[in-house]
XYZ file of C-alpha atoms in Angstrom:
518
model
C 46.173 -77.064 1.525
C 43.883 -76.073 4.363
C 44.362 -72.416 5.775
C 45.566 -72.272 9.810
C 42.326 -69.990 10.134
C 39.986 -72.589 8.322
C 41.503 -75.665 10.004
C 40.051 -73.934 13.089
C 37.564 -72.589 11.782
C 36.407 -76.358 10.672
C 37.765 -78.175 14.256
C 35.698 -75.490 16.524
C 32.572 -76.781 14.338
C 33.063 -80.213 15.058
C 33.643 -79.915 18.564
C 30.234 -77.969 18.344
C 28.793 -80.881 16.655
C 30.336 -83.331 18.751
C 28.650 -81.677 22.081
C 25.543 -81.663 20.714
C 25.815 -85.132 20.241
C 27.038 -85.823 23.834
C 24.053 -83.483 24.628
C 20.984 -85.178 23.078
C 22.781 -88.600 23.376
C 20.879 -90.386 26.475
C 23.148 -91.479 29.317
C 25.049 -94.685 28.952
C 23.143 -96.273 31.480
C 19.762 -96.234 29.484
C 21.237 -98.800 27.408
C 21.996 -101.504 30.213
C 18.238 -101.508 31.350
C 17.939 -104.468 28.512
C 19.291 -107.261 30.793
C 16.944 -108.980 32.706
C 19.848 -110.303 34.953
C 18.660 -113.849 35.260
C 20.671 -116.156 37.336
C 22.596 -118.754 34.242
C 20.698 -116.862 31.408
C 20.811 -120.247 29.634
C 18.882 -121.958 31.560
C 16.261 -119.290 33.010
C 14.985 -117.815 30.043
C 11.265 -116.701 30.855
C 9.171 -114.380 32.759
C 6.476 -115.670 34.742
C 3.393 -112.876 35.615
C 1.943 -114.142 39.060
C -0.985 -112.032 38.573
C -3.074 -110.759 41.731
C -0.739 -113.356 44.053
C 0.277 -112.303 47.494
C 3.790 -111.946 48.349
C 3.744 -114.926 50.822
C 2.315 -117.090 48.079
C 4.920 -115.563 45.803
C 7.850 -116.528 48.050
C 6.512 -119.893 48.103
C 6.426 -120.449 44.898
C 10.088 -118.567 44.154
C 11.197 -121.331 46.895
C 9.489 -124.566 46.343
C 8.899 -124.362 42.352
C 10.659 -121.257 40.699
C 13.832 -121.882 41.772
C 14.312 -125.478 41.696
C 12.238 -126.099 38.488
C 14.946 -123.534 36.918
C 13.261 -122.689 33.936
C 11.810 -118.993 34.475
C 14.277 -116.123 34.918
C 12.164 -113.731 36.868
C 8.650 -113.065 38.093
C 6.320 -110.299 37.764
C 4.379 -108.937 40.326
C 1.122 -107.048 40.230
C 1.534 -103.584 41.302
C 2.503 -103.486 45.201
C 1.713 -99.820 46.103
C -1.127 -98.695 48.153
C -4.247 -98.771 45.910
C -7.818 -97.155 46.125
C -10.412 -100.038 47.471
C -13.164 -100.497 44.699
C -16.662 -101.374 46.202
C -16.340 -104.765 44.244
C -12.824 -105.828 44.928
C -12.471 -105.471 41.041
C -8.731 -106.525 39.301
C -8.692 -102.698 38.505
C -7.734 -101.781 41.988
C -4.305 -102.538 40.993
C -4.135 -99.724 38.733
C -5.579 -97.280 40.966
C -2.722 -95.519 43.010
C -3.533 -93.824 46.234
C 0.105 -93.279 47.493
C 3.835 -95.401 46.809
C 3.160 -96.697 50.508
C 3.833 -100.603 50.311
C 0.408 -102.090 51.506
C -1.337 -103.347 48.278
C -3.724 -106.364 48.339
C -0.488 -108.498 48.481
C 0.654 -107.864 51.542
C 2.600 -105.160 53.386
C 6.447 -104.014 53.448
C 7.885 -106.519 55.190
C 6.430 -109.208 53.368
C 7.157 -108.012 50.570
C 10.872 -107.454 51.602
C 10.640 -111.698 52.848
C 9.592 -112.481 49.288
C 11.875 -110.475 47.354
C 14.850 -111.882 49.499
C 14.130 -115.323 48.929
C 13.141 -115.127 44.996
C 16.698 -113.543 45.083
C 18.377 -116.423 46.690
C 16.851 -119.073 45.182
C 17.536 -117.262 41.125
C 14.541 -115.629 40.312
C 14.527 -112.081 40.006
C 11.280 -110.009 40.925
C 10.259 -107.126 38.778
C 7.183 -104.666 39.585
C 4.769 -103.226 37.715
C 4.087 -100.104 38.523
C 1.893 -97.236 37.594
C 3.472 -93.741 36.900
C 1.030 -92.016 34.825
C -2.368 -91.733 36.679
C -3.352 -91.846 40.192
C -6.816 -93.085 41.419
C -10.540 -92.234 40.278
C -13.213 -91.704 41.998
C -15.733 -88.720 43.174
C -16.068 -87.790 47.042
C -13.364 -89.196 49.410
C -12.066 -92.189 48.464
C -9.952 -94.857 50.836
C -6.676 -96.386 50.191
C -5.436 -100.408 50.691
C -3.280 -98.674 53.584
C -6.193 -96.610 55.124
C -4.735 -93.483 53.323
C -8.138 -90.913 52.136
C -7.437 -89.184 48.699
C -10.018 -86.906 46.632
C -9.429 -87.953 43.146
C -12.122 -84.991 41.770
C -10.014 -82.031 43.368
C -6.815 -84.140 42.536
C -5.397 -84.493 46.065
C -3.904 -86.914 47.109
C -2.344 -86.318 50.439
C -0.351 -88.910 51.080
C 1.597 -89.485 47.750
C 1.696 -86.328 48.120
C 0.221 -85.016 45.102
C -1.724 -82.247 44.716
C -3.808 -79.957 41.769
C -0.849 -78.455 40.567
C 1.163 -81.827 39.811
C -1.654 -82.691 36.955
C -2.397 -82.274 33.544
C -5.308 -80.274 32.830
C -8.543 -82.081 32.278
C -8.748 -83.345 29.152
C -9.863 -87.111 27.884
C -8.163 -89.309 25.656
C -10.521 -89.396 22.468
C -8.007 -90.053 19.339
C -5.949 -93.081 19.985
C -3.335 -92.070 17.295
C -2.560 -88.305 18.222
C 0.213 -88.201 20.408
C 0.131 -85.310 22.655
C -3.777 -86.238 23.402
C -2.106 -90.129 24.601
C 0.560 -88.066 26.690
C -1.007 -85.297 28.413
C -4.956 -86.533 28.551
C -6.070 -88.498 31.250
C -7.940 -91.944 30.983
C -11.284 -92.538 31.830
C -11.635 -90.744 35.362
C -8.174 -91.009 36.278
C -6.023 -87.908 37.280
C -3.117 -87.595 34.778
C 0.124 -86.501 36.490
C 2.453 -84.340 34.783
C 5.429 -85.682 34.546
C 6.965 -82.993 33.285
C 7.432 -81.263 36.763
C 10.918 -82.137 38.427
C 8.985 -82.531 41.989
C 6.369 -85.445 40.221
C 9.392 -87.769 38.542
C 11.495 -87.088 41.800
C 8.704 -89.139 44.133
C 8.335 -91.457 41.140
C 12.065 -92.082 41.635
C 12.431 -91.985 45.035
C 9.233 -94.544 45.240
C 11.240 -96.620 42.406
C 14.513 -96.553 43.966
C 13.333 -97.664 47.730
C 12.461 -101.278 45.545
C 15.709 -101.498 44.234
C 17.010 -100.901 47.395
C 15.313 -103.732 48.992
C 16.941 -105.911 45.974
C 13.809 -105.560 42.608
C 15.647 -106.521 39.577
C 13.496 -104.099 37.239
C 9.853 -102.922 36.266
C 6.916 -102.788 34.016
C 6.398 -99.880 33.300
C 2.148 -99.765 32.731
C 0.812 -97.329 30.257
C 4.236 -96.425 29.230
C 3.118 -94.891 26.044
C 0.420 -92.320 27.836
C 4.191 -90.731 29.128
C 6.742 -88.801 27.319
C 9.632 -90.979 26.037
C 11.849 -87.676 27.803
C 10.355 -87.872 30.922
C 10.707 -91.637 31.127
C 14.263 -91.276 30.248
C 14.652 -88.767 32.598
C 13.435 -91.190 35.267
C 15.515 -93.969 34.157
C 18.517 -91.618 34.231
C 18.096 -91.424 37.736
C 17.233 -94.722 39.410
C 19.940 -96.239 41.591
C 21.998 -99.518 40.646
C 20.567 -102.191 41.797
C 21.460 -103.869 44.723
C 25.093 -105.280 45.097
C 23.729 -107.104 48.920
C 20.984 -108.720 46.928
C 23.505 -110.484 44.632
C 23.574 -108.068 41.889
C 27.067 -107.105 39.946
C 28.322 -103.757 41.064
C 27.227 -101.560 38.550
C 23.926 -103.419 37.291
C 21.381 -101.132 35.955
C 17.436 -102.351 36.605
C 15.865 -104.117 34.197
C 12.918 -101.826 32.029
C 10.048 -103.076 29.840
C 7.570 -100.712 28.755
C 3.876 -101.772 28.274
C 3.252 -99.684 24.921
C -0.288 -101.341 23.115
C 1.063 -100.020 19.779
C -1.143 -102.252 16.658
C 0.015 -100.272 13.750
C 2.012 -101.027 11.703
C 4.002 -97.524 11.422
C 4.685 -97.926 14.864
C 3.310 -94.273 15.901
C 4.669 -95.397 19.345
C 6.644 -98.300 20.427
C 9.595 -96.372 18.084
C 9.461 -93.996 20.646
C 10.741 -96.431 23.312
C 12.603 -98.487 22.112
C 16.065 -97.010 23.119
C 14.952 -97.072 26.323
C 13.980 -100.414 27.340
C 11.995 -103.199 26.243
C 8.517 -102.915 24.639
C 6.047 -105.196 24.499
C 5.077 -106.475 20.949
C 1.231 -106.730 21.656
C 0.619 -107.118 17.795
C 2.354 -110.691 18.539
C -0.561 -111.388 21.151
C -3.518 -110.264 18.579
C -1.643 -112.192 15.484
C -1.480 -115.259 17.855
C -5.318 -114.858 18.736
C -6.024 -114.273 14.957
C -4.212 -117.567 13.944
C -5.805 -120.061 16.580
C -9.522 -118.635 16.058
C -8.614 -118.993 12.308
C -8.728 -115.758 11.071
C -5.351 -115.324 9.964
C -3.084 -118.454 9.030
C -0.304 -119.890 11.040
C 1.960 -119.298 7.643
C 1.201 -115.605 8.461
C 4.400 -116.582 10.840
C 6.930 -117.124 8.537
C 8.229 -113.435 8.849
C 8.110 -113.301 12.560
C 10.584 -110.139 13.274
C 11.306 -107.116 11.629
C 10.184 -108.651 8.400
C 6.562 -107.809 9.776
C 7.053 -104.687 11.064
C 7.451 -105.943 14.659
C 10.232 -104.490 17.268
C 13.746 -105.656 17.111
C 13.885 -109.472 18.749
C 16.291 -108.170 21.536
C 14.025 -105.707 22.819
C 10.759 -107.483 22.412
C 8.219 -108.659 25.205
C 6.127 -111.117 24.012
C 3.077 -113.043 25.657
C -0.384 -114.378 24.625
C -2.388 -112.678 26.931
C -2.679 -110.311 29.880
C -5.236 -108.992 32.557
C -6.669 -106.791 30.103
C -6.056 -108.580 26.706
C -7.838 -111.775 29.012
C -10.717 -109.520 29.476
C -11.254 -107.455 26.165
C -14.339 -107.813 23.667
C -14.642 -109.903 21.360
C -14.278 -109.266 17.317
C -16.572 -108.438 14.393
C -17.043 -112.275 14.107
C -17.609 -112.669 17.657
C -14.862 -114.474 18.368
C -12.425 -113.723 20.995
C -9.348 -111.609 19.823
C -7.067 -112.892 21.896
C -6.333 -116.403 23.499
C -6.015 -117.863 26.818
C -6.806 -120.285 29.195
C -10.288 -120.499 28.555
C -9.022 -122.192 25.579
C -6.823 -124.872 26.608
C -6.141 -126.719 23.704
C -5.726 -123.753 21.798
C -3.593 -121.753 24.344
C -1.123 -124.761 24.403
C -0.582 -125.100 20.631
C 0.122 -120.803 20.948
C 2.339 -121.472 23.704
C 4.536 -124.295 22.292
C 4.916 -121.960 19.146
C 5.825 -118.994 21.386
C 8.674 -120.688 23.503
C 9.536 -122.642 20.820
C 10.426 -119.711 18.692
C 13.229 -117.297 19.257
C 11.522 -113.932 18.526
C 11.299 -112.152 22.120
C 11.490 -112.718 25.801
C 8.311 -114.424 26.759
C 5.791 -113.566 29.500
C 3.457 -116.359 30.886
C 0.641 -114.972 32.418
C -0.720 -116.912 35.518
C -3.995 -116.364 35.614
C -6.806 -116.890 38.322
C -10.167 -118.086 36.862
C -13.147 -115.283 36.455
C -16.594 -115.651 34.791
C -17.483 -111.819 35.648
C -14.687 -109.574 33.812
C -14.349 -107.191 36.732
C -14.325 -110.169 39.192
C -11.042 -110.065 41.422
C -8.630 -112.895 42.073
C -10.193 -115.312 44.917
C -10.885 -114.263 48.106
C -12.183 -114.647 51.424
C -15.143 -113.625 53.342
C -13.187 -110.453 54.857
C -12.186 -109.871 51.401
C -7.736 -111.077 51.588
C -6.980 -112.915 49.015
C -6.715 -116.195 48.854
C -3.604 -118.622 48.792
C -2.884 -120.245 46.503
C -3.479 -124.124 46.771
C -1.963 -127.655 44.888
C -3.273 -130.636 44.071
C -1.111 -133.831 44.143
C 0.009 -133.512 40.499
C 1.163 -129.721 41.443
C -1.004 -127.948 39.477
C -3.270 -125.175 41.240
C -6.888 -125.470 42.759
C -9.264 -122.825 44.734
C -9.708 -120.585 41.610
C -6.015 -120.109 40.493
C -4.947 -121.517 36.678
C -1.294 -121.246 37.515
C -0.450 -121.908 33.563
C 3.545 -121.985 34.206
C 3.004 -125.169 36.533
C 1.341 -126.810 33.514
C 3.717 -129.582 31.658
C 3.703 -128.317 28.249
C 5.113 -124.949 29.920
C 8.118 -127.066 31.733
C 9.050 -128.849 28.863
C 9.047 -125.869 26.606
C 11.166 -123.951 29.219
C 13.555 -127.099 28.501
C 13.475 -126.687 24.763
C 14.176 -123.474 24.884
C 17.413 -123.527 27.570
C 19.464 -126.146 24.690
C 18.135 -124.074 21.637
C 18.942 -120.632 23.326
C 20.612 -118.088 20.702
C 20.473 -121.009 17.972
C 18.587 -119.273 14.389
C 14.719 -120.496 13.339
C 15.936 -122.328 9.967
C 14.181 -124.858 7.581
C 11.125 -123.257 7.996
C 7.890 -125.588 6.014
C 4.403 -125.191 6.411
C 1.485 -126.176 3.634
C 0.410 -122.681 3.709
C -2.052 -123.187 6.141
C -1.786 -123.689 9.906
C 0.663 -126.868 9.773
C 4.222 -125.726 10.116
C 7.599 -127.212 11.090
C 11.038 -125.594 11.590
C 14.440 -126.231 13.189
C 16.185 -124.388 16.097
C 19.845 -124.793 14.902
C 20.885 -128.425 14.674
C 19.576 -128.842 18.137
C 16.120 -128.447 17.813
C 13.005 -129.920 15.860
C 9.274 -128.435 16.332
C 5.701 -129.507 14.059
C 2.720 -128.272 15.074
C -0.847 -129.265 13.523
C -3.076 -126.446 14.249
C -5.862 -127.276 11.319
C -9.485 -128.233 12.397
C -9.830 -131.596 10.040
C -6.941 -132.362 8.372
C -3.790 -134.912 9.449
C -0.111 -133.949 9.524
C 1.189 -136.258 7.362
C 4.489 -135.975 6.058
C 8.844 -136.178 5.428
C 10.530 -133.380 6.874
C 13.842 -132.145 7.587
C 14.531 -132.038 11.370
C 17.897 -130.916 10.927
C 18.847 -133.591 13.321
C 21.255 -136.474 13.328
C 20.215 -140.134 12.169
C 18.524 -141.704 15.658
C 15.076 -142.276 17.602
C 14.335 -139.180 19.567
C 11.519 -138.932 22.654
C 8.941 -136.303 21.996
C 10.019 -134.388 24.994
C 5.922 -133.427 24.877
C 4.120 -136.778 25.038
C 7.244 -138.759 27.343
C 10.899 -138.373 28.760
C 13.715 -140.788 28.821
C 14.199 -143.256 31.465
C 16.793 -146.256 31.409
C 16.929 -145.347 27.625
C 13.425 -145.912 27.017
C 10.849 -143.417 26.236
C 7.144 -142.817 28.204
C 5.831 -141.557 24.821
C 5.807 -140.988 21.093
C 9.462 -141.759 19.600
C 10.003 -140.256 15.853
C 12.769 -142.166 13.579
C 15.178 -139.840 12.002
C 17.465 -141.183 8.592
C 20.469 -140.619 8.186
C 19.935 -137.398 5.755
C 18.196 -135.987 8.764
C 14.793 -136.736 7.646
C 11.576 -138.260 9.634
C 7.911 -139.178 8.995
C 5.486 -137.076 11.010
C 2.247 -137.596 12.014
C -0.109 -135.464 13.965
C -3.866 -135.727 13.886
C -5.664 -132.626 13.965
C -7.965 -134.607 16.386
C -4.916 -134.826 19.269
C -5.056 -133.231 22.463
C -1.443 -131.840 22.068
C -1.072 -131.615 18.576
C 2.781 -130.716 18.471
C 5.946 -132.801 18.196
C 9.236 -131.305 19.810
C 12.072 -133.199 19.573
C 15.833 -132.533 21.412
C 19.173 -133.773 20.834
C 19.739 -134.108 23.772
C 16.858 -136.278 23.926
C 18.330 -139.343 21.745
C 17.457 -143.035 22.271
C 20.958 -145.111 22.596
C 20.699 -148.267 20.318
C 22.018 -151.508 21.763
């Protein structure tokens, strides 16, 4: 028998316990900022990254090829705040802030209230990325996209406002693994804003909230790791729901994914964010360069998930490239590290194997094409940027790449809307870089990414006895298909064949995609 005094004795010390818990527990909110809110999740189940475009171009595209193509959830815009004007028009501008004034290189407020009104409309959510933890370098007087002056040396910046006081002390980041160096140094010559003062997150929040007011699904968060995981929560904790007029439920929390370049495999920081939002996995993007250059082998990718270390699937961002992973140096070899589109054939076969998979929400990066790596996105001779043209078999022209418009993209998105939540099973590969696996009974994918050496062989597509369409090389039409057909037996079985000398060395085959014999 329990004493009456130690009964309370032991209750008043789990009620104790139990506030604590409530205490250092985050708020309940934090943990709806996962959803990316797509319109029919099963059907829109990709992010596109319209890098450098202007919002008119943007609403465009959200009109006349987003929405009805139906295959990408959301887009991603470049960061829409006023930004300091580099002598050279370099891509960096974007990530130098000179206030949260909405007159980037994209356009100005109302524009960007057009765009985001008619991506909503159409199903395609628009999230920003936006930069919290700097604000713009520079020595003397420096001038703004919105004609704002700032004076990054004496950290003022008038019309954020920010001034000396709302900084970390001067200090550089020099160790890339010590955390409180990443968190309270600054990079390069970039002011480092403490985020630790109530009065800095509070115009962070007000700046984030006026977006979700105007109907912004969610952000990317830039840098996130160079901030406190507290101070980002803290943040989080206080943005507004988003929009009910702009077609969101009542109650909706914004979408949050966290740019955190984390390659170790302790995970010194992405664990840090995780409960937060989503984090990209940008060990994916380096493993996928590794694989197509041929310094790692495609096998490597039979663990894809937690079995390598990476982040939980459900909270993973995943993509091949990005404006700085695009630009980056090459490796020991000299080789580039990562992939992109100045490797077509190679970018495809990485693409097919990244949509095709189920590890992660993907990002396709639409690129622009640059020879100089500080070159900016196309522009004119006043220096706007330049729209974004098509030819007649809709792809882009005038400088842009416009990767999502290409048709191994499309009929990946496809692939991926019937195989959505379905398990990766009957994984083969001949240890090399030729693999083949299932998606459920639904889905079939082989890929032949060796230099010299033919797929040849009988493998399991999990799929009943038929003739499928590769939904690649053709489509079906009056039961007839415009490309290569694969015979499966009746124990679900098929002979493949992909030479390593193809174009599109991949077979993807759908059920749904199933020749009707007469």
């Amino acid at each position: 028998m329990v004493a009456a005094d130690d009964a309370i004795h032991i209750l008043a010390q789990l009620m104790v316990r139990l506030l604590l818990l409530l205490q250092l527990s985050p708020p309940t909110a934090i943990y709806c900022q996962f959803n990316p809110h797509f319109v029919n999740p099963t059907e829109r189940t990709a992010i596109v990254h319209l890098f450098e475009w202007t919002h008119a171009d943007v609403e465009t595209e959200c009109r006349q090829y987003l929405g009805p193509s139906r295959g990408f959830g959301a887009v991603q815009l470049s960061p829409v705040n006023e930004v300091r004007i580099l002598p050279n028009r370099s891509w960096r501008e974007r990530y130098e802030p000179i206030s949260y004034k909405l007159a980037g290189r994209s356009g100005d407020e109302e524009q960007f209230r057009s765009m985001v009104r008619v991506c909503n409309r159409v199903g395609v959510r628009v999230y920003v990325e936006v930069v919290l933890n700097h604000m713009a370098g520079g020595s003397g007087a420096v001038r703004g996209t919105a004609g704002s002056i700032a004076y990054p040396a004496s950290k003022d910046f008038p019309d954020a406002p920010y001034g000396g006081a709302d900084f970390n002390d001067a200090c550089t980041v020099i160790e890339s693994s010590e955390t409180h160096e990443v968190r309270n140094c600054q990079l390069d010559d970039r002011p480092d804003l403490n985020l630790g003062l109530a009065r800095v997150r509070q115009r962070m929040v007000d700046f984030l909230n006026k977006l979700i007011v105007m109907g912004v699904a969610g952000f990317n968060i830039r840098s996130a790791k160079h901030m406190w995981p507290y101070d980002l929560k803290t943040i989080y904790s206080k943005l507004e729901n988003l929009s009910t007029t702009a077609g969101f439920a009542a109650g909706s929390r914004p979408f949050i994914y966290q740019d955190v370049e984390d390659l170790s495999s302790e995970s010194l920081f992405r664990k840090d964010y995780i409960s937060l939002g989503m984090v990209s996995e940008y060990r994916f993007a380096y493993h996928m360069g590794a694989i197509m250059f041929k310094r790692k082998p495609f096998h490597y990718m039979v663990n894809l998930g937690t079995r390598l270390g990476y982040i939980p699937r459900e909270k993973s961002i995943v993509f091949l490239d990005d404006p700085v992973l695009q630009r980056g140096q090459p490796g020991d070899d000299d080789l580039p590290r990562i992939v992109s589109y100045k490797h077509v054939r190679l970018y495809k076969i990485a693409l097919v194997f990244m949509m095709a998979h189920r590890y992660g929400t993907p990002v396709i990066m639409s690129s622009y094409d640059f020879k100089d790596s500080e070159a900016g996105p196309p522009i004119d001779a006043k220096g706007h940027i330049m729209p974004v043209g098509w030819n007649e078999e809709d792809q882009c022209i005038g400088g842009w790449i416009c990767e999502h418009r290409w048709n191994v993209v499309q009929n990946m998105l496809k692939f991926r809307s019937k195989v959505i939540d379905l398990p990766v099973t009957s994984w083969v590969d001949n240890g090399q870089n030729q693999l083949a696996f299932c998606r459920g009974k639904v889905g079939f994918v082989a890929i032949n990414a060796e230099i010299s050496l033919s797929f040849d062989a009988n493998v399991y597509t999990c799929l009943e006895a038929g003739i499928y369409c590769d939904i690649i090389s053709g489509k079906v039409g009056d039961n007839e298909c415009t490309g290569r057909t694969v015979l499966v037996d009746k124990n679900g079985r098929a002979d493949i064949f992909i030479s390593s000398n193809e174009e599109e060395p991949y077979v993807v085959l759908l059920s749904s995609e199933k020749l009707v014999l007469g």
